[in-house]
């Protein structure tokens, strides 16, 4: 659960770090990833091909979304509050489109019964193990890319000071567009694995988990990829382990309560930096 939250939260954190946008439509990218995989599964019959096509489709959607919507809004110099309200409206529109085209029921990507394995006394599905493996590889690749590639250095420069980065010759719009592509692809991958691990996905799966994504990136420190990963693991562990004592969806409340308590003590999050005001 922590790794799947981390996949989606990484994209959310990268987008916030480079643009300052708290994207409330990010949960719908996750839902679209799972729904797209189910659609491609029906067309191809191959789960691997369906998952790959869903990730590519979401990466392309991230590219188009930034080009047609977010970049023009940035050019018009709208405030972050105005852009955030646009993202909330976009989230609602996409949710209604999901209901229109996919219905309100649970949609399964793979209709076969998943095989299980026993790992040190813990019974897991093969799909869960594959999801964990792919998630770890994707997270490591993103982390290494941010640390050691030219694009990663440009991304960190924009996150630290966009005006200075642009004055230094960095193409800010191009970097932000690539961040949207990466964020869309990661959200799509998270949606595919959520649909497989939980044996189905609905129009509101991403919306239901959106607060967990925000809790993870805020807990770790807004705009930091490593912080998003650590925050996601903490949130995922809290959500799943407290289900031993709390019934149903009440388990989500524990992660949000932990977030509130931590922010009272450390407002910048675990890995966030204090900022001087004034």
Short mmCIF file of C-alpha atoms in Angstrom, two decimals:
data_model
loop_
_atom_site.label_atom_id
_atom_site.label_comp_id
_atom_site.label_asym_id
_atom_site.label_seq_id
_atom_site.Cartn_x
_atom_site.Cartn_y
_atom_site.Cartn_z
CA UNK A 1 0.00 0.00 0.00
CA UNK A 2 2.83 2.35 0.86
CA UNK A 3 4.62 1.68 -2.43
CA UNK A 4 1.46 2.25 -4.48
CA UNK A 5 0.77 5.51 -2.64
CA UNK A 6 4.41 6.47 -3.27
CA UNK A 7 4.05 5.94 -7.04
CA UNK A 8 1.16 8.39 -7.23
CA UNK A 9 2.59 10.77 -4.64
CA UNK A 10 5.93 11.13 -6.44
CA UNK A 11 4.24 12.69 -9.45
CA UNK A 12 2.11 14.90 -7.22
CA UNK A 13 5.21 16.06 -5.34
CA UNK A 14 7.21 16.74 -8.52
CA UNK A 15 4.38 18.82 -9.98
CA UNK A 16 4.05 20.81 -6.76
CA UNK A 17 7.81 21.29 -6.53
CA UNK A 18 8.15 22.73 -10.04
CA UNK A 19 4.87 24.65 -10.38
CA UNK A 20 3.57 25.16 -6.83
CA UNK A 21 0.26 23.57 -7.89
CA UNK A 22 -1.63 21.31 -5.49
CA UNK A 23 -3.30 19.26 -8.20
CA UNK A 24 -6.66 18.00 -6.93
CA UNK A 25 -7.22 16.16 -10.22
CA UNK A 26 -4.24 13.87 -9.60
CA UNK A 27 -6.48 11.19 -8.11
CA UNK A 28 -8.40 11.01 -11.38
CA UNK A 29 -5.14 10.29 -13.21
CA UNK A 30 -4.78 7.24 -10.97
CA UNK A 31 -8.35 6.14 -11.68
CA UNK A 32 -7.83 6.69 -15.40
CA UNK A 33 -4.73 4.48 -15.30
CA UNK A 34 -6.70 1.55 -13.92
CA UNK A 35 -9.71 2.11 -16.17
CA UNK A 36 -7.46 2.44 -19.24
CA UNK A 37 -5.74 -0.84 -18.35
CA UNK A 38 -9.15 -2.55 -18.15
CA UNK A 39 -10.06 -1.09 -21.55
CA UNK A 40 -6.78 -2.17 -23.15
CA UNK A 41 -7.08 -5.60 -21.50
CA UNK A 42 -10.38 -6.08 -23.29
CA UNK A 43 -8.78 -5.09 -26.60
CA UNK A 44 -5.48 -7.00 -26.34
CA UNK A 45 -6.13 -9.82 -23.88
CA UNK A 46 -2.57 -9.44 -22.56
CA UNK A 47 -2.15 -7.97 -19.07
CA UNK A 48 1.44 -6.85 -19.64
CA UNK A 49 0.62 -5.07 -22.89
CA UNK A 50 -2.53 -3.54 -21.38
CA UNK A 51 -0.58 -2.16 -18.42
CA UNK A 52 2.17 -0.74 -20.64
CA UNK A 53 -0.36 0.93 -22.95
CA UNK A 54 -2.20 2.41 -19.94
CA UNK A 55 1.03 3.94 -18.59
CA UNK A 56 1.91 5.37 -22.01
CA UNK A 57 -1.62 6.75 -22.39
CA UNK A 58 -1.41 8.51 -19.01
CA UNK A 59 2.03 9.92 -19.80
CA UNK A 60 0.61 11.30 -23.05
CA UNK A 61 -2.40 12.67 -21.16
CA UNK A 62 -0.03 14.46 -18.77
CA UNK A 63 1.75 16.02 -21.75
CA UNK A 64 -1.51 17.15 -23.41
CA UNK A 65 -2.97 18.37 -20.11
CA UNK A 66 -0.01 20.66 -19.46
CA UNK A 67 0.18 21.93 -23.05
CA UNK A 68 -3.53 22.73 -23.38
CA UNK A 69 -4.47 23.76 -19.85
CA UNK A 70 -1.76 24.44 -17.29
CA UNK A 71 0.83 26.16 -19.50
CA UNK A 72 -1.69 28.74 -20.85
CA UNK A 73 -2.86 29.40 -17.27
CA UNK A 74 0.75 29.92 -16.17
CA UNK A 75 1.30 32.31 -19.08
CA UNK A 76 -1.72 34.34 -17.96
CA UNK A 77 -0.08 34.54 -14.51
CA UNK A 78 -3.09 33.22 -12.61
CA UNK A 79 -2.57 32.88 -8.88
CA UNK A 80 -1.96 29.46 -7.37
CA UNK A 81 -5.34 29.67 -5.65
CA UNK A 82 -7.10 30.22 -8.99
CA UNK A 83 -5.20 27.35 -10.64
CA UNK A 84 -5.97 25.07 -7.68
CA UNK A 85 -9.70 25.83 -8.08
CA UNK A 86 -9.37 24.94 -11.78
CA UNK A 87 -7.85 21.58 -10.75
CA UNK A 88 -10.81 20.93 -8.42
CA UNK A 89 -13.21 21.68 -11.28
CA UNK A 90 -11.22 19.44 -13.61
CA UNK A 91 -11.41 16.65 -11.04
CA UNK A 92 -15.21 16.87 -10.88
CA UNK A 93 -15.55 16.96 -14.68
CA UNK A 94 -13.35 13.86 -15.11
CA UNK A 95 -15.29 12.00 -12.42
CA UNK A 96 -18.56 12.61 -14.26
CA UNK A 97 -16.94 11.50 -17.53
CA UNK A 98 -15.83 8.27 -15.83
CA UNK A 99 -19.40 7.62 -14.71
CA UNK A 100 -20.69 8.37 -18.20
CA UNK A 101 -18.32 6.06 -20.06
CA UNK A 102 -17.45 3.37 -17.48
CA UNK A 103 -20.45 3.38 -15.15
CA UNK A 104 -20.40 3.37 -11.36
CA UNK A 105 -19.62 -0.28 -10.71
CA UNK A 106 -16.33 -2.01 -10.00
CA UNK A 107 -14.30 -2.74 -13.14
CA UNK A 108 -11.79 -5.58 -13.04
CA UNK A 109 -8.63 -5.45 -15.12
CA UNK A 110 -7.92 -9.17 -14.86
CA UNK A 111 -11.03 -11.32 -14.37
CA UNK A 112 -9.07 -14.51 -13.59
CA UNK A 113 -8.48 -15.67 -10.01
CA UNK A 114 -5.05 -14.37 -8.91
CA UNK A 115 -2.45 -16.96 -7.88
CA UNK A 116 -1.05 -16.71 -4.34
CA UNK A 117 2.32 -17.40 -2.76
CA UNK A 118 3.37 -17.89 0.86
CA UNK A 119 6.24 -15.58 1.85
CA UNK A 120 7.46 -16.34 5.41
CA UNK A 121 3.92 -17.17 6.52
CA UNK A 122 2.33 -14.18 4.77
CA UNK A 123 0.02 -15.05 1.89
CA UNK A 124 0.29 -12.60 -1.01
CA UNK A 125 -1.01 -12.63 -4.55
CA UNK A 126 1.50 -12.80 -7.38
CA UNK A 127 0.07 -9.48 -8.59
CA UNK A 128 0.99 -7.87 -5.25
CA UNK A 129 4.58 -9.09 -5.54
CA UNK A 130 4.84 -7.86 -9.13
CA UNK A 131 3.35 -4.50 -8.10
CA UNK A 132 5.88 -4.14 -5.28
CA UNK A 133 8.78 -5.04 -7.55
CA UNK A 134 7.81 -2.63 -10.32
CA UNK A 135 7.04 0.13 -7.80
CA UNK A 136 10.46 -0.15 -6.17
CA UNK A 137 12.23 -0.08 -9.55
CA UNK A 138 10.19 2.94 -10.74
CA UNK A 139 10.81 4.87 -7.51
CA UNK A 140 14.56 4.15 -7.62
CA UNK A 141 14.77 5.22 -11.27
CA UNK A 142 12.97 8.49 -10.54
CA UNK A 143 15.23 9.14 -7.55
CA UNK A 144 18.41 8.43 -9.52
CA UNK A 145 17.14 10.56 -12.39
CA UNK A 146 16.54 13.51 -10.08
CA UNK A 147 19.96 13.17 -8.47
CA UNK A 148 22.29 12.40 -11.37
CA UNK A 149 20.77 13.51 -14.70
CA UNK A 150 20.75 16.91 -16.35
CA UNK A 151 16.95 16.91 -16.29
CA UNK A 152 17.00 16.07 -12.59
CA UNK A 153 19.32 18.96 -11.80
CA UNK A 154 17.13 21.31 -13.84
CA UNK A 155 14.03 20.07 -11.99
CA UNK A 156 15.66 20.67 -8.62
CA UNK A 157 16.85 24.11 -9.74
CA UNK A 158 13.31 25.09 -10.78
CA UNK A 159 11.92 23.74 -7.53
CA UNK A 160 14.42 25.83 -5.57
CA UNK A 161 14.15 29.09 -7.57
CA UNK A 162 12.21 29.21 -10.90
CA UNK A 163 13.26 32.77 -11.80
CA UNK A 164 16.95 32.09 -11.21
CA UNK A 165 16.71 28.78 -13.11
CA UNK A 166 15.23 30.56 -16.13
CA UNK A 167 17.86 33.29 -15.92
CA UNK A 168 20.53 30.56 -15.95
CA UNK A 169 19.29 29.30 -19.32
CA UNK A 170 17.02 26.46 -18.21
CA UNK A 171 13.91 25.99 -20.37
CA UNK A 172 11.42 26.03 -17.49
CA UNK A 173 8.33 25.25 -19.57
CA UNK A 174 10.00 22.25 -21.18
CA UNK A 175 11.11 20.83 -17.83
CA UNK A 176 7.65 21.32 -16.34
CA UNK A 177 6.09 19.57 -19.35
CA UNK A 178 8.39 16.58 -18.86
CA UNK A 179 7.50 16.55 -15.16
CA UNK A 180 3.83 16.33 -16.15
CA UNK A 181 4.65 13.40 -18.45
CA UNK A 182 6.53 11.58 -15.68
CA UNK A 183 3.81 12.41 -13.14
CA UNK A 184 1.08 11.14 -15.45
CA UNK A 185 2.98 7.93 -16.17
CA UNK A 186 3.59 7.25 -12.47
CA UNK A 187 -0.07 7.93 -11.65
CA UNK A 188 -1.11 5.58 -14.46
CA UNK A 189 1.21 2.85 -13.16
CA UNK A 190 -0.22 3.30 -9.65
CA UNK A 191 -3.76 3.01 -11.05
CA UNK A 192 -2.93 -0.20 -12.93
CA UNK A 193 -1.47 -1.85 -9.83
CA UNK A 194 -4.26 -0.60 -7.55
CA UNK A 195 -6.79 -2.16 -9.92
CA UNK A 196 -4.88 -5.45 -9.91
CA UNK A 197 -3.99 -5.66 -6.20
CA UNK A 198 -7.48 -4.70 -4.99
CA UNK A 199 -9.14 -6.77 -7.72
CA UNK A 200 -11.02 -3.89 -9.29
CA UNK A 201 -11.19 -0.14 -9.75
CA UNK A 202 -14.06 2.36 -9.84
CA UNK A 203 -14.60 5.91 -11.03
CA UNK A 204 -13.83 7.17 -7.50
CA UNK A 205 -10.82 5.04 -6.52
CA UNK A 206 -8.31 7.83 -7.10
CA UNK A 207 -10.57 10.46 -5.54
CA UNK A 208 -10.96 8.33 -2.42
CA UNK A 209 -7.18 8.01 -2.07
CA UNK A 210 -6.35 11.62 -2.96
CA UNK A 211 -6.18 12.72 0.67
CA UNK A 212 -3.72 9.89 1.34
CA UNK A 213 -1.52 11.17 -1.50
CA UNK A 214 -1.61 14.69 -0.07
CA UNK A 215 -0.98 13.33 3.42
CA UNK A 216 2.08 11.46 2.15
CA UNK A 217 3.69 14.42 0.35
CA UNK A 218 2.88 16.82 3.20
CA UNK A 219 4.14 14.40 5.82
CA UNK A 220 7.44 13.91 3.99
CA UNK A 221 7.82 17.56 3.00
CA UNK A 222 6.12 19.31 0.10
CA UNK A 223 8.06 19.24 -3.16
CA UNK A 224 10.65 16.64 -2.09
CA UNK A 225 10.66 13.30 -3.93
CA UNK A 226 12.45 11.41 -1.14
CA UNK A 227 10.09 12.93 1.42
CA UNK A 228 7.09 11.79 -0.65
CA UNK A 229 8.44 8.24 -0.63
CA UNK A 230 9.03 8.13 3.14
CA UNK A 231 5.70 9.83 3.85
CA UNK A 232 3.93 7.32 1.59
CA UNK A 233 5.47 4.35 3.38
CA UNK A 234 4.41 5.75 6.76
CA UNK A 235 0.87 6.46 5.55
CA UNK A 236 0.57 3.05 3.86
CA UNK A 237 1.72 1.21 6.98
CA UNK A 238 -0.60 3.24 9.20
CA UNK A 239 -3.62 2.67 6.96
CA UNK A 240 -3.15 -1.09 6.65
CA UNK A 241 -2.02 -1.91 10.20
CA UNK A 242 -4.72 0.11 11.95
CA UNK A 243 -7.28 -1.95 10.05
CA UNK A 244 -6.56 -4.60 12.70
CA UNK A 245 -8.39 -2.44 15.24
CA UNK A 246 -10.54 -0.07 13.19
CA UNK A 247 -13.34 -1.16 10.84
CA UNK A 248 -13.67 -0.30 7.16
CA UNK A 249 -12.72 3.12 5.84
CA UNK A 250 -12.07 4.46 9.35
CA UNK A 251 -8.51 3.24 8.83
CA UNK A 252 -7.91 6.22 6.52
CA UNK A 253 -8.57 8.60 9.41
CA UNK A 254 -5.49 7.39 11.32
CA UNK A 255 -3.11 8.53 8.56
CA UNK A 256 -4.76 11.96 8.46
CA UNK A 257 -4.64 12.21 12.26
CA UNK A 258 -0.93 11.37 12.19
CA UNK A 259 -0.45 14.12 9.60
CA UNK A 260 -2.18 16.68 11.81
CA UNK A 261 -0.14 15.73 14.87
CA UNK A 262 3.16 15.86 12.97
CA UNK A 263 2.41 19.23 11.37
CA UNK A 264 1.65 20.68 14.79
CA UNK A 265 5.21 19.77 15.79
CA UNK A 266 7.03 20.11 12.44
CA UNK A 267 5.02 22.20 9.94
CA UNK A 268 7.53 21.73 7.09
CA UNK A 269 7.22 17.92 7.21
CA UNK A 270 9.92 15.35 7.88
CA UNK A 271 12.31 16.37 5.09
CA UNK A 272 10.99 19.84 4.32
CA UNK A 273 13.02 22.97 4.96
CA UNK A 274 12.00 25.94 7.04
CA UNK A 275 11.39 29.09 5.03
CA UNK A 276 12.11 32.62 6.15
CA UNK A 277 9.06 34.86 5.91
CA UNK A 278 9.58 38.63 5.56
#
